Tab-separated table of C-alpha atoms in Angstrom:
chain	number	residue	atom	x	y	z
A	1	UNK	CA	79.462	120.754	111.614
A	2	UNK	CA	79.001	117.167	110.725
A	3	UNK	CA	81.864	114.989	113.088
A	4	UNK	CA	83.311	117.659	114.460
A	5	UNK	CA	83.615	117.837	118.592
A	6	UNK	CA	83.553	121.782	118.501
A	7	UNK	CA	80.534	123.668	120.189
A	8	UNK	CA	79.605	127.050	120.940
A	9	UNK	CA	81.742	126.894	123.919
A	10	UNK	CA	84.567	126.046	122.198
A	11	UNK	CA	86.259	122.446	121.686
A	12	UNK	CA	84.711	119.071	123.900
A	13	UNK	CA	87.979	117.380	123.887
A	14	UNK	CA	90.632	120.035	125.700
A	15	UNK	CA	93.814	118.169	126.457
A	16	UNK	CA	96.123	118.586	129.045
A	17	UNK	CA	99.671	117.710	128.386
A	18	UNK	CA	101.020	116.959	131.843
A	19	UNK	CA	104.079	119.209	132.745
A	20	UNK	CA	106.500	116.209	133.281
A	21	UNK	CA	110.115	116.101	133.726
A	22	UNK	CA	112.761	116.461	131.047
A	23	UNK	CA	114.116	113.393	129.792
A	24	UNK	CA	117.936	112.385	131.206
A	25	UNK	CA	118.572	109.407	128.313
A	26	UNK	CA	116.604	109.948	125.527
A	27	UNK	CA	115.332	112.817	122.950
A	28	UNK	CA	111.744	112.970	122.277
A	29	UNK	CA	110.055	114.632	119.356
A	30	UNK	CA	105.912	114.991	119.883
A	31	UNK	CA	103.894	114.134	116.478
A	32	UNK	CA	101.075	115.948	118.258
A	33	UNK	CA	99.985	117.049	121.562
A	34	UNK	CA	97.787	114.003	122.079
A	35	UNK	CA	99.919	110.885	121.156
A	36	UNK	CA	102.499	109.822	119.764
A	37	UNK	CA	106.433	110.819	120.271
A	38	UNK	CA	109.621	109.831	117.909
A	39	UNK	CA	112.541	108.534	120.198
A	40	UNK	CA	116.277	109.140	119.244
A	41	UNK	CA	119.366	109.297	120.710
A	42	UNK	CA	119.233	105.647	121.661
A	43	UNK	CA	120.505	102.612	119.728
A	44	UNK	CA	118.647	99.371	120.382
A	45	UNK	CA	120.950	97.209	119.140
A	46	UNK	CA	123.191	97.682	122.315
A	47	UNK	CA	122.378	96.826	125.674
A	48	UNK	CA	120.643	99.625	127.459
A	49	UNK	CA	121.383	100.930	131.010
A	50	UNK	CA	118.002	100.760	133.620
A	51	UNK	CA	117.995	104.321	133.157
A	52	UNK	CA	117.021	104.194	129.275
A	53	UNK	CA	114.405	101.175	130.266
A	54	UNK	CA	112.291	103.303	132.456
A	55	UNK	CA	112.559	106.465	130.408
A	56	UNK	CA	111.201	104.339	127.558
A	57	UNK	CA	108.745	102.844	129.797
A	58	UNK	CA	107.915	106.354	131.143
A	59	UNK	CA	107.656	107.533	127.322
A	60	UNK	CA	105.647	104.810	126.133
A	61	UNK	CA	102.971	105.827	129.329
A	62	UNK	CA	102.990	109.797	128.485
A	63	UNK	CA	102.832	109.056	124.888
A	64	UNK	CA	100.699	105.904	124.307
A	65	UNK	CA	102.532	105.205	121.145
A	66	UNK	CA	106.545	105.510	120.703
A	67	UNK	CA	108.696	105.571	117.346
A	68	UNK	CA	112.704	104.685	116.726
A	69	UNK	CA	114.288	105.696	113.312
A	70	UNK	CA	117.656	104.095	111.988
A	71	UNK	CA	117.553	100.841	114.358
A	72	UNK	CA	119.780	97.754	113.017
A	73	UNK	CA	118.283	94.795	115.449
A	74	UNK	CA	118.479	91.697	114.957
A	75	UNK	CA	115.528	88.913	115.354
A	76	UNK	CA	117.159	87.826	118.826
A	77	UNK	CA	117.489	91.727	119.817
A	78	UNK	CA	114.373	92.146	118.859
A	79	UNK	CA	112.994	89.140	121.090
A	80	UNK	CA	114.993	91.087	124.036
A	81	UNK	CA	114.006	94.233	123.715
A	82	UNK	CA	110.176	93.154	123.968
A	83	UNK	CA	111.062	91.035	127.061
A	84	UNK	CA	112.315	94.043	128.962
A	85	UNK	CA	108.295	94.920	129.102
A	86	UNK	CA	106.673	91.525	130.440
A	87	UNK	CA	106.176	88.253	128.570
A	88	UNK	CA	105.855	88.181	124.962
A	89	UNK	CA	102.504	86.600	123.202
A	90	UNK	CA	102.260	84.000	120.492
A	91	UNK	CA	99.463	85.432	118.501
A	92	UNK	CA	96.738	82.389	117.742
A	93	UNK	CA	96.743	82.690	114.254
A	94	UNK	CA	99.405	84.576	112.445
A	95	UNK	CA	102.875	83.112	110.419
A	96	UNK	CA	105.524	83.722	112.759
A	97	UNK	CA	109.107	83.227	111.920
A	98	UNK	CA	110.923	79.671	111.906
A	99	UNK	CA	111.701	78.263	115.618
A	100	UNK	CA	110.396	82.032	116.883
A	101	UNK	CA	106.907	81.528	117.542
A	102	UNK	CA	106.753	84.809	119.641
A	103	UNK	CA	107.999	86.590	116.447
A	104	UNK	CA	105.107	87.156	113.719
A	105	UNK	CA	105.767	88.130	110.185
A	106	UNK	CA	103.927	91.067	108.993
A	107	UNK	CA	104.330	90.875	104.665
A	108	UNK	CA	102.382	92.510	101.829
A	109	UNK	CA	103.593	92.610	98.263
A	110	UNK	CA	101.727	92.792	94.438
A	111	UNK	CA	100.394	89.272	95.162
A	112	UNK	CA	99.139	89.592	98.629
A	113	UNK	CA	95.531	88.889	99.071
A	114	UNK	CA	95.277	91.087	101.585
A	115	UNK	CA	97.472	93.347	104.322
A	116	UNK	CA	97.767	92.975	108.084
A	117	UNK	CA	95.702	95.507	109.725
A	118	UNK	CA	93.475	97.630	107.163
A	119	UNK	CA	90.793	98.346	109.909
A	120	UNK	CA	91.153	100.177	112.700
A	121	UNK	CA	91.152	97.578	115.730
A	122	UNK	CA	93.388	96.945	119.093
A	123	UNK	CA	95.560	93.544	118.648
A	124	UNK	CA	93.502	90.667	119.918
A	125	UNK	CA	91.515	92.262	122.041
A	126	UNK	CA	89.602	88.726	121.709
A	127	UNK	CA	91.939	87.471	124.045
A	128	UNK	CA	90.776	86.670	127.585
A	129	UNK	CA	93.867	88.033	128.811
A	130	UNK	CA	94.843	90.799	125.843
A	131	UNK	CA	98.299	91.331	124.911
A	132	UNK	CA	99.615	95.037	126.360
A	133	UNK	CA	101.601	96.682	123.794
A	134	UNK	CA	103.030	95.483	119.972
A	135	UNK	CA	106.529	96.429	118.820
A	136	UNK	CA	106.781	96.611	114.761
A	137	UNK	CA	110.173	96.461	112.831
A	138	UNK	CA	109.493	97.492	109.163
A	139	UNK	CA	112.978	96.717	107.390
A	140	UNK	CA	111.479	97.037	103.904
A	141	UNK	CA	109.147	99.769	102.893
A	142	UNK	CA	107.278	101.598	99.882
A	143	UNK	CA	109.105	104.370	98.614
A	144	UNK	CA	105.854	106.158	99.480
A	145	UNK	CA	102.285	105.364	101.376
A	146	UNK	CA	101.568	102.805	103.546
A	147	UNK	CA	101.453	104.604	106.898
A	148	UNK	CA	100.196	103.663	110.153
A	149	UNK	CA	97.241	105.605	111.971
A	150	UNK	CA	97.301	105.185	116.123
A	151	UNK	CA	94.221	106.901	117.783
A	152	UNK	CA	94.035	107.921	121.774
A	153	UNK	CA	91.561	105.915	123.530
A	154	UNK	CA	91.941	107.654	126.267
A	155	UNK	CA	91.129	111.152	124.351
A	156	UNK	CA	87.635	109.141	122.719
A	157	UNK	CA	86.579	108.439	125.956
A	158	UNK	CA	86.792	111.975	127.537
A	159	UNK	CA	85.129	113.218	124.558
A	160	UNK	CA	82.093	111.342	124.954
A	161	UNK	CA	79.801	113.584	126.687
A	162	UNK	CA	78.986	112.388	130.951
A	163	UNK	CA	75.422	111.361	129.644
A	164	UNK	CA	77.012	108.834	127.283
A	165	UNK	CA	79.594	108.065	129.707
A	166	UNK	CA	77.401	106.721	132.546
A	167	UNK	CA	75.574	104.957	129.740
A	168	UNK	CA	78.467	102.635	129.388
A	169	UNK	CA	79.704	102.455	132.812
A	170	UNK	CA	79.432	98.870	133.921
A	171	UNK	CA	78.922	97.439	130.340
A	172	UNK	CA	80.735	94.966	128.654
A	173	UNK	CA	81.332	93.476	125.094
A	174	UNK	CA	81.856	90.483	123.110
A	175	UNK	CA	85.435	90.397	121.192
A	176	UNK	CA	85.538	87.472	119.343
A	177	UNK	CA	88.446	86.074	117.235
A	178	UNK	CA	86.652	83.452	114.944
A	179	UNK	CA	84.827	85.425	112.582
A	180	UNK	CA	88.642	87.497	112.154
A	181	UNK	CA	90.903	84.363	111.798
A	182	UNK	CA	89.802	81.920	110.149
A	183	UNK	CA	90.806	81.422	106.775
A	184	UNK	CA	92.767	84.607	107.082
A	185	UNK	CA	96.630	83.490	106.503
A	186	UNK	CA	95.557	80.647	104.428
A	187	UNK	CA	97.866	82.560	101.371
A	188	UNK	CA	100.766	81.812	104.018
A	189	UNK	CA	99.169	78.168	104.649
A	190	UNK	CA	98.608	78.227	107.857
A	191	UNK	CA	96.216	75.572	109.086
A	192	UNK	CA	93.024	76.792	110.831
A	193	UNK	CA	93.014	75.814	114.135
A	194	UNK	CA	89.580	73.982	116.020
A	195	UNK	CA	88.864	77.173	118.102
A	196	UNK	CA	89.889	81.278	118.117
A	197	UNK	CA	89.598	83.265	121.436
A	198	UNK	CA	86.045	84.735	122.136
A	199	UNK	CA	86.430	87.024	125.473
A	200	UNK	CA	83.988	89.244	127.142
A	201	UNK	CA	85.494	93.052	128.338
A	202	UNK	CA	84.440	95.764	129.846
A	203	UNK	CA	83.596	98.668	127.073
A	204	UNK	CA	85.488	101.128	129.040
A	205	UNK	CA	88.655	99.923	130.615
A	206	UNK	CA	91.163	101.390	132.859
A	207	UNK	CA	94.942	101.383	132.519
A	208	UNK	CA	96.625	99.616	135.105
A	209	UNK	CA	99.498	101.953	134.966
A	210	UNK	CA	98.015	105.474	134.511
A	211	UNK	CA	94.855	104.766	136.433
A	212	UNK	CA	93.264	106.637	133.199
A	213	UNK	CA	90.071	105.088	131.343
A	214	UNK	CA	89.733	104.332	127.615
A	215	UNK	CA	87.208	103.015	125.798
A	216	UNK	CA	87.925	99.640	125.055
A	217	UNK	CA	85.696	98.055	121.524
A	218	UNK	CA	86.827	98.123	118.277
A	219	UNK	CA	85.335	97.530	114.634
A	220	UNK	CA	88.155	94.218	114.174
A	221	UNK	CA	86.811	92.082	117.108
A	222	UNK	CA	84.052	93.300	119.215
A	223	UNK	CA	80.947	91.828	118.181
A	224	UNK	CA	77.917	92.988	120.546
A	225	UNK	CA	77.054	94.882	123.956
A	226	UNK	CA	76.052	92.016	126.480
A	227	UNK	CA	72.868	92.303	127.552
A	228	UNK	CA	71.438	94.957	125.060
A	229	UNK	CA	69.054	94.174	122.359
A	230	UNK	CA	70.622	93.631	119.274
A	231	UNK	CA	69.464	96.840	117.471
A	232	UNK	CA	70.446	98.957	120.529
A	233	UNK	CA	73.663	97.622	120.348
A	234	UNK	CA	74.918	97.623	116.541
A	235	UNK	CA	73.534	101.341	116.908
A	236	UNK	CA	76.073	101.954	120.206
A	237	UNK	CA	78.570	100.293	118.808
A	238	UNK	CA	78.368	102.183	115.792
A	239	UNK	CA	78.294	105.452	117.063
A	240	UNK	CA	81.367	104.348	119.402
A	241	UNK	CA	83.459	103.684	116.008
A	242	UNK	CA	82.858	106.761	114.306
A	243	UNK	CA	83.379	108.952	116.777
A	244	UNK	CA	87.004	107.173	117.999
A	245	UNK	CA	88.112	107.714	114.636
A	246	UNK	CA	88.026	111.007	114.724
A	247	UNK	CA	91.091	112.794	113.730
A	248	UNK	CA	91.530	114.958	116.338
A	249	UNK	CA	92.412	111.674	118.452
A	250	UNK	CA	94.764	110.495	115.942
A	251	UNK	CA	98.399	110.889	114.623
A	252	UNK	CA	100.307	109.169	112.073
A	253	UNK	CA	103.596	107.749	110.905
A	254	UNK	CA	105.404	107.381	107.972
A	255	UNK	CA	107.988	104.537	107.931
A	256	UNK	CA	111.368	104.372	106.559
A	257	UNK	CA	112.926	101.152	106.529
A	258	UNK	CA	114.833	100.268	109.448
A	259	UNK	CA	111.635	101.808	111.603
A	260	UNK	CA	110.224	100.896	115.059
A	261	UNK	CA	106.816	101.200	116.352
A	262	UNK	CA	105.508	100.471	119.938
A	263	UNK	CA	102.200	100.773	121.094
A	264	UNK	CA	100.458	100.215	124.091
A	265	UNK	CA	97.038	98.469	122.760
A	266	UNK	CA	95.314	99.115	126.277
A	267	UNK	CA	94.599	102.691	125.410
A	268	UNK	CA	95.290	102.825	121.557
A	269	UNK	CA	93.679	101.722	118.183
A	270	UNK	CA	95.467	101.452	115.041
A	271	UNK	CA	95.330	100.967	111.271
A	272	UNK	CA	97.763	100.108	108.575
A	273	UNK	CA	97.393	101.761	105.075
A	274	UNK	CA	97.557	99.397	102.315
A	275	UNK	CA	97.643	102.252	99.368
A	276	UNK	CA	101.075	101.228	98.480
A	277	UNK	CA	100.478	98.334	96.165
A	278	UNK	CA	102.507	97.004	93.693
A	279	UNK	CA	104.965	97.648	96.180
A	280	UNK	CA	106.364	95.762	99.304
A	281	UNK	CA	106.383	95.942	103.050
A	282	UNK	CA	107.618	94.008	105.439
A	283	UNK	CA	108.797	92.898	108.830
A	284	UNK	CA	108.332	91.480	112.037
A	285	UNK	CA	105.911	92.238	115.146
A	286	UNK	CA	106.739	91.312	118.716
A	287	UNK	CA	103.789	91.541	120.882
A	288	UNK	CA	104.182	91.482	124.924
A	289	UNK	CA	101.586	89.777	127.269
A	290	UNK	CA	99.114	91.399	128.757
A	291	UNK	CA	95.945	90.764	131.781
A	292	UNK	CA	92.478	91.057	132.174
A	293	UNK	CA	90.883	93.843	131.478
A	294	UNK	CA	89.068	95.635	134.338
């Protein structure tokens, strides 16, 4: 069956939830068995204990990508709550929010040119040093459509059969920002700047908190395999896209307004539906500093 990862002997990709501790502060609800948990019984808006810090760190690691209904933050709470994870990035192109440079604005409406995030990609991942996770706050929505797809990186790369896998041990890529940003907020007249971040990864990274691998290239920014003839590599590449989009490594989420999304862009892709036009989305992205990928 064309795409499919099933064989004779019965699925490639088997995962293994791990058999973890209940939670002491917080309520989580699984959107499937491979990524992807809704949070509740927390309210960001208030200060949170160091208990409810490391269970949301601990969630965000066991579920790559973590949701909040029903949170009233403000842009300064917002700001905080990103900080309790490292350093935030200024992204090196996007609108951001007057006097809050770490605070992008993520807009689409009936006369958008365009939406942030249509392809499936990991945020600047041209970055020498890419940023670790994003946190979105949608505060106006569709009344229907314009979900948000997160794949497992981790669950692409242990699907990939051990041939394939030594194959890309050792290789790296070119992610590069210029051919992405330029011109690309010019409808929120930005200026271009002189340069955008070109970076060289490795194709297969591995988490510095899990100790897990993931593949690590993505349709948005990486550009070529170093060292491989150009043919070889679009064809690597290629193959590499297709199969990490397949939707057994996937879930998805439907916003409501008043919605949070964090994701940990070391081990997960994304895409943002844009099927909802006339209608309007917005809201604000903090994104929190990463390191070098290794």
């Amino acid at each position: 069956m064309t795409g499919s990862l099933n064989a004779n002997a019965g699925p490639r990709y088997r995962h293994n939830a791990d058999e973890s501790a209940p939670y002491e502060t917080i309520t989580l609800d699984k959107l499937t068995p491979i990524l992807g948990a809704e949070i509740s019984g927390i309210d960001l808006s208030q200060p949170l204990s160091n208990r409810q810090q490391d269970e949301i760190h601990r969630a965000l690691a066991e579920n790559l990508v973590i949701f909040f209904r029903d949170q009233h933050i403000s842009q300064d709470q917002h700001l905080a709550f990103g900080r309790l994870f490292g350093e935030l990035h200024t992204h090196p192109a996007a609108p951001s929010e007057p006097g809050k440079p770490e605070l992008m604005i993520i807009h689409a409406d009936k006369d958008s040119p365009r939406a942030n995030g249509e392809g499936w990609h990991t945020d600047v991942s041209c970055d020498l040093e890419p940023p670790m996770g994003s946190i979105l706050y949608i505060k106006k929505c569709p009344p229907k459509g314009g979900d948000t797809l997160f794949a497992s990186m981790y669950a692409a790369y242990e699907a990939l059969s051990d041939r394939m896998k030594t194959y890309l041990d050792g290789l790296t890529a070119v992610h590069d920002g210029e051919s992405v940003y330029r011109g690309l907020y010019k409808n929120y007249n930005v200026v271009d700047k002189p340069e955008y971040p070109r970076a060289i990864h490795p194709v297969v990274r591995t988490h510095p908190v899990t100790g897990k691998k993931a593949l690590y290239v993505n349709r948005g920014f990486t550009r070529s395999l170093v060292g491989l003839p150009r043919d070889e590599s679009d064809a690597i590449l290629r193959y590499l896209y297709e199969h990490m989009e397949n939707p057994l490594f996937q879930c998805r989420f439907r916003w409501q307004e008043n919605s949070i999304a964090f994701w940990d862009n070391r081990c997960v892709q994304h895409r943002a539906m844009w099927d909802y036009w006339p209608h309007t989305r917005s809201g604000n992205r903090v994104t929190v500093a990463g390191d070098k990928p290794y």
